[in-house]
Amino acid sequence: MSYKLTSKTAALQPYDPSEGTYRIRLDANESFLMPTVDDRELMAGAAADTALNRYPDPLAEEVCRAFAGLYEIRRELVTAGNGSDELISLILSTFLQKGEKVLSVSPDFSMYRFYTAITETPCVVMDKGDDLRIDPQRVLDTIQQENIRLFIFSNPCNPTSLGLDREAVHTIITGTDALIVVDEAYMDFWDQSLLQEADRYDNLIVLRTASKALGLAALRLGFAVANPTLTAVLRAAKSPYNVNGITQAMAAVALRNRLYKDEYRTLLIKSRDWLIAGLKGLREQGLLDKVYDSCTNFAYVETIYAVEVYEKLKERGILVRLFGDRHLRITAGNEAENRELLDTLDFLLKIAVHRVGGKGK
Ligand code: PMP
């Protein structure tokens, strides 16, 4: 007798398998800022005081209260997760009955499709079209035609860095009785959040994360915000002690400090704007085909040399993300990182364009 993997399990690939070490990592949309030394000391103290022999608070009350305080929402609407990734998986495996369909758009965050595939949930994928933007009416038509029960999307979008404004999201939420999950992982960098309105709708869950603007990716902490009925389902369905005690203790300290939402965000946006301006400069020289506007902390660019440039950047110790064979996603780093990235891109693209003997196309 021998155990055999199924075709589903045999085909599984780890998320983003970037191997090797890189001097400059601009591939994962993390913040380039750490909590201040003072705050890290306070956080270390909170971690040291954690009762390691006890299970942590199953509802992560303190950290949810700190998050609710930071964003001025009601604590009763907040559920904490082991990263928003866990919450995405939880939602996709909880709110659908067997055979019910999910809608995802393309391009979008790959984990939505990954988690539907692993639970064998049927997933309809709607291509966004050439402008890479979501058309609310097309979404509503597809939901109706395909009998979709849940639509999940990132807003602003990873990887395109484009956003769908609040009015357009309202149109989707109010135009259907499917459950709408708006993943606002990057909404700290834009001003079109639905967080304040989460309990106005019976079919809305908003996801947030501490991994991006809040600069706490290592702690693995995310939040779902929804009306009390949906929140009760999330709390009932999640694993009992999903957010570990060290994370709860440390993040509660960090999230009580408004710095993380306000000043840090300003610095991250400044870095993003500087990066985008530099990339647009490369486009004006005919070295890039397209630089998308960004509502996030990263840039999304199009070039026919994407694969070559991605590989050559890696050889020089700089890691970005490659999408398909024409797009690169580049996280805004600190000043020195942005500068080196832009100088290296300028150099590599000029070589590529010169070799082909043409312009950026
Ligand atoms: N949603 C989106 C759109 C993301 O880009 C990411 C991280 N890449 C996540 C969710 C997951 O974040 P977390 O670290 O909270 O699991």
XYZ file of C-alpha atoms and ligand atoms in Angstrom:
377
model
C 0.000 0.000 0.000
C 1.241 3.514 -0.609
C -0.278 6.935 -0.163
C -0.591 8.961 -3.366
C -1.078 12.700 -3.614
C -4.186 13.747 -5.502
C -3.737 15.784 -8.685
C -4.868 18.833 -6.636
C -2.282 18.445 -3.877
C 0.485 17.378 -6.236
C 0.042 20.587 -8.232
C 0.292 22.961 -5.229
C 3.021 25.597 -5.420
C 4.210 27.746 -2.491
C 3.228 31.429 -2.625
C 5.824 33.667 -4.281
C 8.742 31.242 -4.189
C 11.514 33.871 -4.437
C 14.687 32.182 -3.392
C 18.028 33.695 -2.528
C 18.990 36.791 -0.601
C 18.797 40.283 -2.035
C 20.282 43.565 -0.914
C 17.164 45.449 -1.882
C 13.739 43.846 -1.588
C 11.028 45.755 -3.369
C 8.908 42.700 -4.096
C 6.396 42.300 -1.256
C 4.841 45.754 -0.733
C 6.044 45.943 2.857
C 6.687 49.249 4.600
C 10.344 50.295 4.614
C 9.799 51.756 8.095
C 10.158 49.910 11.387
C 8.436 50.962 14.602
C 10.553 53.541 16.455
C 13.219 52.348 18.901
C 11.066 53.566 21.820
C 8.051 51.679 20.563
C 10.074 48.561 19.881
C 11.210 48.663 23.504
C 7.634 48.989 24.704
C 6.603 46.180 22.375
C 9.429 43.960 23.633
C 8.298 44.661 27.196
C 4.716 43.706 26.312
C 5.963 40.503 24.666
C 8.065 39.658 27.749
C 5.016 40.066 29.987
C 2.911 37.651 27.926
C 1.860 34.516 29.800
C 3.541 32.028 27.482
C 2.050 29.053 29.295
C -1.521 30.216 28.580
C -3.564 30.324 25.420
C -4.045 33.873 24.202
C -7.331 35.792 24.192
C -9.403 34.035 21.497
C -10.977 37.321 20.391
C -7.789 39.397 20.613
C -9.821 42.081 22.405
C -6.985 44.507 23.179
C -5.577 44.578 19.713
C -9.050 44.849 18.123
C -9.805 47.766 20.468
C -6.549 49.476 19.459
C -7.337 48.943 15.759
C -10.899 50.249 16.213
C -9.536 53.294 18.060
C -7.014 54.018 15.322
C -9.658 53.967 12.581
C -12.513 55.330 14.701
C -14.875 52.418 14.235
C -16.829 50.230 16.694
C -14.793 47.452 18.247
C -17.777 45.044 18.008
C -17.415 45.015 14.222
C -13.789 43.864 14.217
C -12.416 40.304 13.958
C -8.651 39.745 14.052
C -6.840 37.183 11.932
C -3.391 35.680 11.551
C -2.720 38.074 8.679
C -5.548 39.087 6.379
C -4.520 36.023 4.394
C -6.076 33.830 7.077
C -9.255 35.900 6.929
C -9.482 35.534 3.144
C -9.181 31.770 3.507
C -11.695 31.773 6.376
C -14.274 33.804 4.450
C -13.951 31.717 1.287
C -14.339 28.475 3.202
C -17.167 29.665 5.475
C -19.693 31.732 3.544
C -20.282 29.419 0.585
C -22.265 26.238 0.413
C -21.044 23.403 -1.775
C -21.095 24.403 -5.437
C -21.753 28.115 -4.837
C -19.602 30.377 -6.986
C -17.040 33.074 -6.288
C -16.196 35.938 -8.633
C -12.632 37.198 -8.900
C -11.220 39.710 -11.354
C -7.952 39.550 -13.254
C -5.410 40.789 -12.532
C -5.892 40.742 -8.762
C -4.285 39.292 -5.611
C -3.545 35.661 -6.466
C -4.563 34.219 -3.097
C -8.284 34.668 -3.812
C -8.073 32.103 -6.576
C -5.647 29.939 -4.652
C -8.022 29.551 -1.696
C -11.025 28.874 -3.923
C -9.041 26.225 -5.786
C -7.904 24.491 -2.606
C -11.479 24.233 -1.296
C -12.711 23.235 -4.777
C -15.008 26.244 -4.831
C -16.032 27.208 -8.357
C -14.457 30.551 -9.247
C -15.441 32.701 -12.214
C -12.631 35.038 -13.302
C -13.569 38.261 -15.066
C -10.815 39.954 -17.050
C -10.585 43.649 -16.274
C -9.819 44.579 -19.884
C -7.091 46.769 -21.321
C -7.338 49.658 -18.846
C -7.016 47.193 -15.914
C -9.913 48.904 -14.121
C -13.033 47.331 -12.630
C -16.289 48.224 -14.381
C -19.029 48.026 -11.682
C -21.821 47.351 -14.181
C -19.892 44.478 -15.777
C -19.326 43.063 -12.292
C -23.056 43.258 -11.491
C -23.987 41.697 -14.850
C -21.537 38.849 -14.300
C -22.790 38.285 -10.755
C -26.317 37.952 -12.107
C -25.511 35.865 -15.184
C -23.226 33.465 -13.336
C -25.269 33.317 -10.136
C -22.284 34.438 -8.045
C -22.603 34.255 -4.228
C -19.393 36.067 -3.260
C -17.266 38.701 -4.992
C -13.811 39.406 -3.566
C -11.386 42.030 -4.855
C -8.566 44.233 -3.638
C -9.157 47.975 -3.526
C -6.770 49.600 -4.266
C -5.653 46.680 -6.373
C -2.588 44.536 -5.955
C -0.905 44.325 -8.484
C -2.216 47.178 -10.669
C -2.026 49.877 -7.939
C -5.307 51.348 -9.291
C -8.318 52.104 -7.111
C -12.104 51.952 -7.503
C -13.750 54.970 -5.897
C -16.234 54.677 -3.045
C -19.261 55.487 -5.198
C -18.414 52.695 -7.636
C -18.015 50.218 -4.771
C -21.387 51.370 -3.358
C -22.915 50.607 -6.763
C -21.644 47.040 -6.572
C -22.690 46.465 -2.950
C -26.198 47.841 -3.377
C -26.743 46.249 -6.801
C -26.613 42.647 -5.588
C -27.349 40.387 -2.656
C -24.074 38.491 -3.132
C -21.519 38.924 -0.340
C -18.966 41.600 -1.294
C -15.507 41.312 0.254
C -13.408 44.447 -0.243
C -9.772 43.811 0.587
C -8.438 47.217 1.619
C -4.873 46.057 2.330
C -3.545 49.262 0.706
C -6.320 51.695 1.607
C -4.093 53.564 4.071
C -2.514 55.056 0.951
C -5.836 56.290 -0.483
C -8.962 57.960 0.880
C -11.828 55.844 -0.435
C -12.264 53.398 2.440
C -15.573 51.751 3.312
C -14.440 50.970 6.852
C -16.694 53.594 8.401
C -19.718 52.169 6.588
C -19.177 48.471 7.134
C -22.234 48.022 9.356
C -24.555 49.887 6.976
C -24.704 46.923 4.623
C -25.802 43.345 5.187
C -23.487 42.027 2.445
C -20.140 43.731 3.050
C -16.904 42.591 4.673
C -13.919 44.966 4.613
C -10.450 43.500 5.136
C -7.451 45.421 6.462
C -3.919 44.411 7.357
C -1.172 45.538 9.708
C 1.409 44.364 7.125
C 1.535 47.372 4.793
C 1.258 51.010 5.952
C 1.325 49.948 9.598
C 4.700 48.281 9.073
C 4.067 45.133 11.128
C 4.247 42.396 8.489
C 6.339 40.117 10.715
C 3.614 39.999 13.370
C 1.011 38.530 10.954
C -2.110 40.466 11.796
C -5.177 41.335 9.761
C -8.719 42.497 10.466
C -12.193 41.862 9.062
C -14.764 44.605 9.641
C -18.433 43.834 9.055
C -21.896 44.129 10.583
C -22.567 42.168 13.819
C -24.294 39.272 12.003
C -21.358 38.629 9.669
C -18.891 39.268 12.504
C -20.609 36.598 14.612
C -20.146 34.104 11.759
C -16.450 34.964 11.396
C -15.831 34.583 15.115
C -17.683 31.282 15.221
C -15.858 29.862 12.203
C -12.279 30.926 12.933
C -9.859 28.670 14.770
C -10.032 29.454 18.482
C -6.648 31.063 19.162
C -5.800 32.258 15.695
C -3.800 35.355 16.686
C -0.855 34.401 18.886
C -0.231 36.075 22.248
C 3.039 37.781 21.277
C 1.406 39.387 18.254
C -1.563 40.501 20.331
C 0.672 42.070 22.973
C 3.089 43.784 20.594
C 0.530 45.009 18.071
C -1.719 46.458 20.786
C 1.189 48.719 21.783
C 1.968 49.708 18.189
C -1.616 50.388 17.129
C -2.230 52.675 20.092
C 0.378 54.984 18.583
C -1.180 57.183 15.901
C 2.265 57.591 14.304
C 1.705 54.356 12.456
C -1.332 55.628 10.660
C -0.482 59.254 10.084
C 3.212 60.200 9.951
C 4.410 56.879 8.564
C 1.778 56.920 5.869
C 2.909 60.397 4.823
C 6.512 59.196 4.489
C 5.478 56.113 2.535
C 3.336 58.154 0.141
C 6.190 60.598 -0.379
C 8.488 57.712 -1.297
C 5.831 56.293 -3.651
C 5.382 59.657 -5.383
C 9.142 60.011 -5.821
C 9.386 56.512 -7.302
C 6.450 57.087 -9.683
C 7.916 60.422 -10.831
C 11.239 58.699 -11.569
C 9.507 55.902 -13.472
C 7.470 58.400 -15.470
C 10.785 60.050 -16.361
C 11.942 56.711 -17.799
C 8.692 56.424 -19.737
C 9.174 59.900 -21.193
C 12.565 58.772 -22.490
C 10.788 55.899 -24.257
C 12.274 53.307 -21.872
C 8.995 52.088 -20.334
C 5.700 51.565 -22.163
C 3.384 52.464 -19.287
C 3.516 53.640 -15.673
C 0.168 53.281 -13.912
C -1.098 55.861 -11.438
C -0.758 54.521 -7.924
C -3.113 54.587 -4.928
C -0.772 52.232 -3.048
C 2.834 51.995 -1.841
C 4.025 50.402 -5.072
C 4.269 51.058 -8.787
C 3.047 48.929 -11.672
C 4.821 49.361 -14.993
C 4.645 47.828 -18.428
C 7.625 47.055 -20.646
C 8.326 44.421 -23.258
C 11.675 43.960 -21.512
C 10.058 43.017 -18.185
C 11.490 39.480 -18.002
C 15.020 40.512 -18.947
C 15.020 43.494 -16.607
C 13.593 41.418 -13.749
C 16.384 38.841 -14.109
C 19.118 41.460 -14.456
C 17.857 43.366 -11.409
C 18.051 40.109 -9.441
C 21.652 39.576 -10.562
C 22.389 43.026 -9.095
C 20.733 42.146 -5.787
C 17.432 43.956 -6.378
C 14.200 41.983 -6.181
C 10.901 43.240 -7.648
C 7.859 41.202 -8.789
C 7.314 40.057 -12.346
C 3.740 39.639 -13.645
C 3.336 37.713 -16.877
C 5.994 38.783 -19.354
C 5.277 42.520 -19.603
C 4.669 43.912 -16.117
C 6.780 44.696 -13.072
C 5.481 45.611 -9.637
C 7.921 47.663 -7.606
C 7.445 48.509 -3.929
C 8.441 52.028 -2.881
C 11.525 51.688 -0.695
C 13.625 54.168 1.232
C 15.387 56.977 -0.606
C 18.612 55.055 -1.302
C 16.714 51.963 -2.469
C 14.477 53.967 -4.811
C 17.458 55.810 -6.225
C 19.453 52.632 -6.875
C 16.420 50.926 -8.395
C 15.804 53.832 -10.785
C 19.480 54.166 -11.778
C 19.725 50.423 -12.425
C 16.467 50.348 -14.375
C 17.638 53.294 -16.466
C 20.888 51.462 -17.238
C 19.282 48.078 -18.022
C 16.478 49.488 -20.148
C 18.900 51.571 -22.207
C 20.939 48.428 -22.941
C 17.793 46.500 -23.913
C 16.407 49.266 -26.122
C 19.792 49.882 -27.744
C 20.242 46.186 -28.521
C 16.877 46.004 -30.214
C 17.683 49.255 -31.948
C 14.355 50.807 -31.184
C 12.391 52.693 -28.582
C 10.540 51.303 -25.578
C 8.042 49.352 -27.688
N -4.487 41.343 0.458
C -3.695 41.920 -0.445
C -4.313 42.694 -1.565
C -2.297 41.807 -0.335
O -1.502 42.374 -1.244
C -1.756 41.066 0.746
C -0.265 40.890 0.938
N 0.488 40.768 -0.169
C -2.633 40.482 1.641
C -3.987 40.641 1.479
C -2.138 39.642 2.765
O -1.675 40.421 3.790
P -1.374 39.869 5.241
O 0.050 40.125 5.470
O -2.283 40.621 6.144
O -1.705 38.397 5.253
